[in-house]
Amino acid sequence: MKRRDFLKMGVIGTTSAFIGLESVAAAAKKKPGGAFTFPAPVYRTLGRTGLKISIVSFGAMLTPEPEVIRVAFENGVNYVDTARRYMGGRNEEIVARALKGLHNKVYVATKIVSSSRSKEDIIGDVETSLKTLERDHIDVIQLHSLTGRERIFEPEMREALVKLRQQGKVRFFGVTTHTNETEVVNALVDDPDRFFDMALVKYNFRTDDELKKAIARAAQAGIGIVAMKTQAGGYKTDALGPISPHQAALKWVIQDKNITAAIPGMRDMGHLRENIAVMGMRLTLADSLILRCYGAAIACRYCHICGACEKTCPRGVAISVVNRSLMYAEAYRSEALARSTYREIPAYASASACLECGRCTARCVNGLDISAKMARARETLA
Ligand code: SF4
Ligand code: SF4
């Protein structure tokens, strides 16, 4: 829902932040040409944490209006995923506004800044998030964007998290991973201490069998798995005509009982309605056909962010992160997220390093044109 639509509905500009929510909720239940009724929410247990969370939960990364998140909460969604880094640091504030008065009814997951490695920095990050979220605890604190097993075992990080838990500031520990997820998830299972309780993992209908097996192992071991990037980019495609593949993609994810929940990013009421309707639906043959067509249509664009190409680049360009940034710009249409992700890449590993390279020798295991993608990233993000 656009800001001007809220203004028309009298939501913004009232003395109470949530006067007008009823009209927002009413709007969410309707769509042109028909009524929309929120489905009965469905819950699953997040591994050994015991938290019962809605199988469609809220990825707040792209949501500018707290009212959209609030409507989801009022209709049974009870888990929200955020990070301070999102929206130039404003995303946790937006979630805090949506949470007003609901602190005991909704579980909040946020993330430690990727570059924070020392005990002081990790504790400082959590303290800042607590203040911004206006909470006395965070339900799930996650190490952000792991690309391998090493960070899982860092003693200083573990010491910091244990201290925060002893102080009652965090309840459960998790990690997030977009790249090399199979190694990360297997490492959580193989960790003799089983230190981490959950993982937020890129998982969609393009996911390979090795990751599916790792996820099954994690579920068996009581490690909760939450799925992100469930739409394989969510690229717009003309190949399907007016048919949207988004519900089919989400159904595909949550029909896997080893996944506790999916957190699709929801920007507005349209996204909320489309995603939330999937709770209780089954994956049909028609959905499988739609996904097959959609997969074929995006094959030349969708980067699996697997990082397999990076060892074939002599300059060590972080191709998977560059491509993820580009996906945020081109598919998510979020320039801010794209730029902030791209800025985290050191200059020597950014797409600009390609300018010094005579001929691209990097090879994509899925046949993407890496050189063209790096050039687009330079044009769009550098
Ligand atoms: S052009 Fe290709 S091989 Fe050269 S630095 Fe860029 S990605 Fe690496
Ligand atoms: S460009 Fe290809 S090999 Fe590289 S991360 Fe993407 S899908 Fe993997």
mmCIF file of C-alpha atoms in Angstrom, residues 195-345:
data_model
loop_
_atom_site.group_PDB
_atom_site.id
_atom_site.type_symbol
_atom_site.label_atom_id
_atom_site.label_comp_id
_atom_site.label_asym_id
_atom_site.label_seq_id
_atom_site.Cartn_x
_atom_site.Cartn_y
_atom_site.Cartn_z
ATOM 1 C CA PHE A 195 25.315 -24.266 20.055
ATOM 2 C CA PHE A 196 22.816 -22.828 17.580
ATOM 3 C CA ASP A 197 19.071 -23.352 17.792
ATOM 4 C CA MET A 198 18.003 -22.341 14.300
ATOM 5 C CA ALA A 199 19.095 -21.197 10.860
ATOM 6 C CA LEU A 200 17.550 -18.809 8.365
ATOM 7 C CA VAL A 201 18.377 -20.316 4.991
ATOM 8 C CA LYS A 202 17.863 -19.369 1.353
ATOM 9 C CA TYR A 203 15.451 -22.056 0.199
ATOM 10 C CA ASN A 204 13.211 -22.231 -2.844
ATOM 11 C CA PHE A 205 12.088 -24.472 -5.695
ATOM 12 C CA ARG A 206 15.538 -24.123 -7.312
ATOM 13 C CA THR A 207 17.314 -25.513 -4.236
ATOM 14 C CA ASP A 208 19.497 -28.573 -4.789
ATOM 15 C CA ASP A 209 19.157 -31.955 -3.091
ATOM 16 C CA GLU A 210 22.270 -31.542 -0.939
ATOM 17 C CA LEU A 211 20.747 -28.599 0.897
ATOM 18 C CA LYS A 212 17.451 -30.450 1.251
ATOM 19 C CA LYS A 213 19.337 -33.302 2.920
ATOM 20 C CA ALA A 214 21.184 -30.917 5.245
ATOM 21 C CA ILE A 215 17.891 -29.279 6.200
ATOM 22 C CA ALA A 216 16.365 -32.680 6.941
ATOM 23 C CA ARG A 217 19.362 -33.494 9.177
ATOM 24 C CA ALA A 218 18.950 -30.173 10.989
ATOM 25 C CA ALA A 219 15.249 -30.729 11.538
ATOM 26 C CA GLN A 220 16.001 -34.206 12.881
ATOM 27 C CA ALA A 221 18.560 -32.683 15.263
ATOM 28 C CA GLY A 222 16.061 -30.157 16.621
ATOM 29 C CA ILE A 223 17.554 -27.172 14.794
ATOM 30 C CA GLY A 224 14.707 -25.029 13.472
ATOM 31 C CA ILE A 225 14.892 -23.950 9.837
ATOM 32 C CA VAL A 226 13.279 -20.756 8.570
ATOM 33 C CA ALA A 227 13.277 -20.161 4.807
ATOM 34 C CA MET A 228 14.075 -16.907 3.024
ATOM 35 C CA LYS A 229 14.501 -15.974 -0.638
ATOM 36 C CA THR A 230 11.545 -18.251 -1.215
ATOM 37 C CA GLN A 231 10.669 -16.655 -4.567
ATOM 38 C CA ALA A 232 14.021 -17.270 -6.299
ATOM 39 C CA GLY A 233 14.344 -13.550 -6.774
ATOM 40 C CA GLY A 234 10.685 -12.881 -7.540
ATOM 41 C CA TYR A 235 11.611 -11.603 -10.983
ATOM 42 C CA LYS A 236 8.860 -10.216 -13.111
ATOM 43 C CA THR A 237 8.422 -12.329 -16.191
ATOM 44 C CA ASP A 238 6.194 -12.042 -19.225
ATOM 45 C CA ALA A 239 6.423 -15.789 -19.860
ATOM 46 C CA LEU A 240 3.579 -16.564 -17.455
ATOM 47 C CA GLY A 241 1.212 -13.859 -18.666
ATOM 48 C CA PRO A 242 -1.086 -12.731 -15.857
ATOM 49 C CA ILE A 243 -0.337 -15.775 -13.673
ATOM 50 C CA SER A 244 1.765 -15.031 -10.597
ATOM 51 C CA PRO A 245 4.236 -17.720 -9.552
ATOM 52 C CA HIS A 246 4.601 -16.296 -6.039
ATOM 53 C CA GLN A 247 1.974 -18.336 -4.228
ATOM 54 C CA ALA A 248 3.179 -21.519 -5.924
ATOM 55 C CA ALA A 249 6.764 -20.773 -4.860
ATOM 56 C CA LEU A 250 5.717 -20.173 -1.272
ATOM 57 C CA LYS A 251 3.568 -23.306 -1.191
ATOM 58 C CA TRP A 252 6.515 -25.292 -2.508
ATOM 59 C CA VAL A 253 8.610 -24.137 0.466
ATOM 60 C CA ILE A 254 6.134 -24.704 3.256
ATOM 61 C CA GLN A 255 4.937 -28.080 2.014
ATOM 62 C CA ASP A 256 8.359 -29.286 3.220
ATOM 63 C CA LYS A 257 7.715 -30.230 6.848
ATOM 64 C CA ASN A 258 11.420 -29.792 7.655
ATOM 65 C CA ILE A 259 10.889 -26.066 7.187
ATOM 66 C CA THR A 260 9.280 -24.422 10.186
ATOM 67 C CA ALA A 261 8.297 -21.209 8.428
ATOM 68 C CA ALA A 262 8.973 -18.968 5.465
ATOM 69 C CA ILE A 263 9.556 -15.239 5.820
ATOM 70 C CA PRO A 264 8.674 -13.747 2.435
ATOM 71 C CA GLY A 265 9.478 -10.057 2.231
ATOM 72 C CA MET A 266 6.179 -8.163 2.170
ATOM 73 C CA ARG A 267 6.225 -4.593 1.035
ATOM 74 C CA ASP A 268 2.530 -3.772 1.053
ATOM 75 C CA MET A 269 -0.996 -5.104 1.621
ATOM 76 C CA GLY A 270 -1.031 -6.770 -1.782
ATOM 77 C CA HIS A 271 2.020 -8.838 -0.872
ATOM 78 C CA LEU A 272 0.586 -9.585 2.552
ATOM 79 C CA ARG A 273 -2.682 -10.872 1.108
ATOM 80 C CA GLU A 274 -0.959 -12.906 -1.563
ATOM 81 C CA ASN A 275 1.442 -14.583 0.869
ATOM 82 C CA ILE A 276 -0.765 -15.087 3.855
ATOM 83 C CA ALA A 277 -3.472 -16.746 1.765
ATOM 84 C CA VAL A 278 -1.096 -19.645 1.236
ATOM 85 C CA MET A 279 -1.409 -20.844 4.842
ATOM 86 C CA GLY A 280 -3.499 -23.972 4.654
ATOM 87 C CA MET A 281 -3.246 -24.321 0.845
ATOM 88 C CA ARG A 282 -1.736 -27.368 -0.836
ATOM 89 C CA LEU A 283 0.818 -27.468 -3.611
ATOM 90 C CA THR A 284 -1.069 -28.555 -6.732
ATOM 91 C CA LEU A 285 -0.024 -29.976 -10.061
ATOM 92 C CA ALA A 286 -0.843 -26.610 -11.607
ATOM 93 C CA ASP A 287 1.565 -24.975 -9.125
ATOM 94 C CA SER A 288 4.317 -27.375 -10.139
ATOM 95 C CA LEU A 289 3.754 -26.506 -13.801
ATOM 96 C CA ILE A 290 3.809 -22.794 -13.041
ATOM 97 C CA LEU A 291 7.084 -23.201 -11.170
ATOM 98 C CA ARG A 292 8.569 -25.151 -14.036
ATOM 99 C CA CYS A 293 7.712 -22.326 -16.455
ATOM 100 C CA TYR A 294 8.856 -19.657 -14.037
ATOM 101 C CA GLY A 295 12.142 -21.505 -13.398
ATOM 102 C CA ALA A 296 12.800 -21.701 -17.142
ATOM 103 C CA ALA A 297 11.970 -18.013 -17.592
ATOM 104 C CA ILE A 298 14.409 -16.842 -14.928
ATOM 105 C CA ALA A 299 17.182 -19.372 -15.619
ATOM 106 C CA CYS A 300 19.351 -16.848 -17.424
ATOM 107 C CA ARG A 301 18.921 -14.282 -14.643
ATOM 108 C CA TYR A 302 18.693 -16.106 -11.333
ATOM 109 C CA CYS A 303 21.985 -16.481 -9.473
ATOM 110 C CA HIS A 304 21.884 -19.230 -6.859
ATOM 111 C CA ILE A 305 24.410 -17.198 -4.843
ATOM 112 C CA CYS A 306 26.309 -20.450 -4.456
ATOM 113 C CA GLY A 307 29.763 -18.858 -4.816
ATOM 114 C CA ALA A 308 31.027 -21.774 -6.945
ATOM 115 C CA CYS A 309 32.302 -19.366 -9.605
ATOM 116 C CA GLU A 310 34.451 -17.393 -7.204
ATOM 117 C CA LYS A 311 37.369 -19.787 -7.283
ATOM 118 C CA THR A 312 37.544 -19.284 -11.057
ATOM 119 C CA CYS A 313 38.015 -15.529 -10.733
ATOM 120 C CA PRO A 314 41.721 -14.676 -10.418
ATOM 121 C CA ARG A 315 40.972 -11.373 -8.705
ATOM 122 C CA GLY A 316 38.767 -12.758 -5.988
ATOM 123 C CA VAL A 317 35.663 -10.793 -6.942
ATOM 124 C CA ALA A 318 32.787 -11.565 -4.539
ATOM 125 C CA ILE A 319 30.601 -12.523 -7.500
ATOM 126 C CA SER A 320 27.822 -14.055 -5.400
ATOM 127 C CA VAL A 321 27.459 -10.930 -3.259
ATOM 128 C CA VAL A 322 27.605 -8.656 -6.296
ATOM 129 C CA ASN A 323 24.853 -10.754 -7.874
ATOM 130 C CA ARG A 324 22.785 -10.697 -4.702
ATOM 131 C CA SER A 325 23.046 -6.890 -4.649
ATOM 132 C CA LEU A 326 21.987 -6.813 -8.282
ATOM 133 C CA MET A 327 19.008 -9.054 -7.497
ATOM 134 C CA TYR A 328 17.911 -6.616 -4.795
ATOM 135 C CA ALA A 329 18.054 -3.813 -7.371
ATOM 136 C CA GLU A 330 16.525 -5.606 -10.364
ATOM 137 C CA ALA A 331 14.062 -8.070 -8.810
ATOM 138 C CA TYR A 332 13.249 -6.647 -5.373
ATOM 139 C CA ARG A 333 13.444 -3.109 -6.767
ATOM 140 C CA SER A 334 15.039 -1.940 -3.541
ATOM 141 C CA GLU A 335 17.863 0.382 -4.431
ATOM 142 C CA ALA A 336 18.678 1.081 -0.779
ATOM 143 C CA LEU A 337 19.098 -2.599 0.076
ATOM 144 C CA ALA A 338 21.043 -3.200 -3.128
ATOM 145 C CA ARG A 339 23.438 -0.361 -2.406
ATOM 146 C CA SER A 340 23.923 -1.189 1.260
ATOM 147 C CA THR A 341 24.676 -4.831 0.400
ATOM 148 C CA TYR A 342 27.057 -3.793 -2.362
ATOM 149 C CA ARG A 343 28.845 -1.315 -0.093
ATOM 150 C CA GLU A 344 29.761 -4.141 2.279
ATOM 151 C CA ILE A 345 31.995 -5.671 -0.388
#
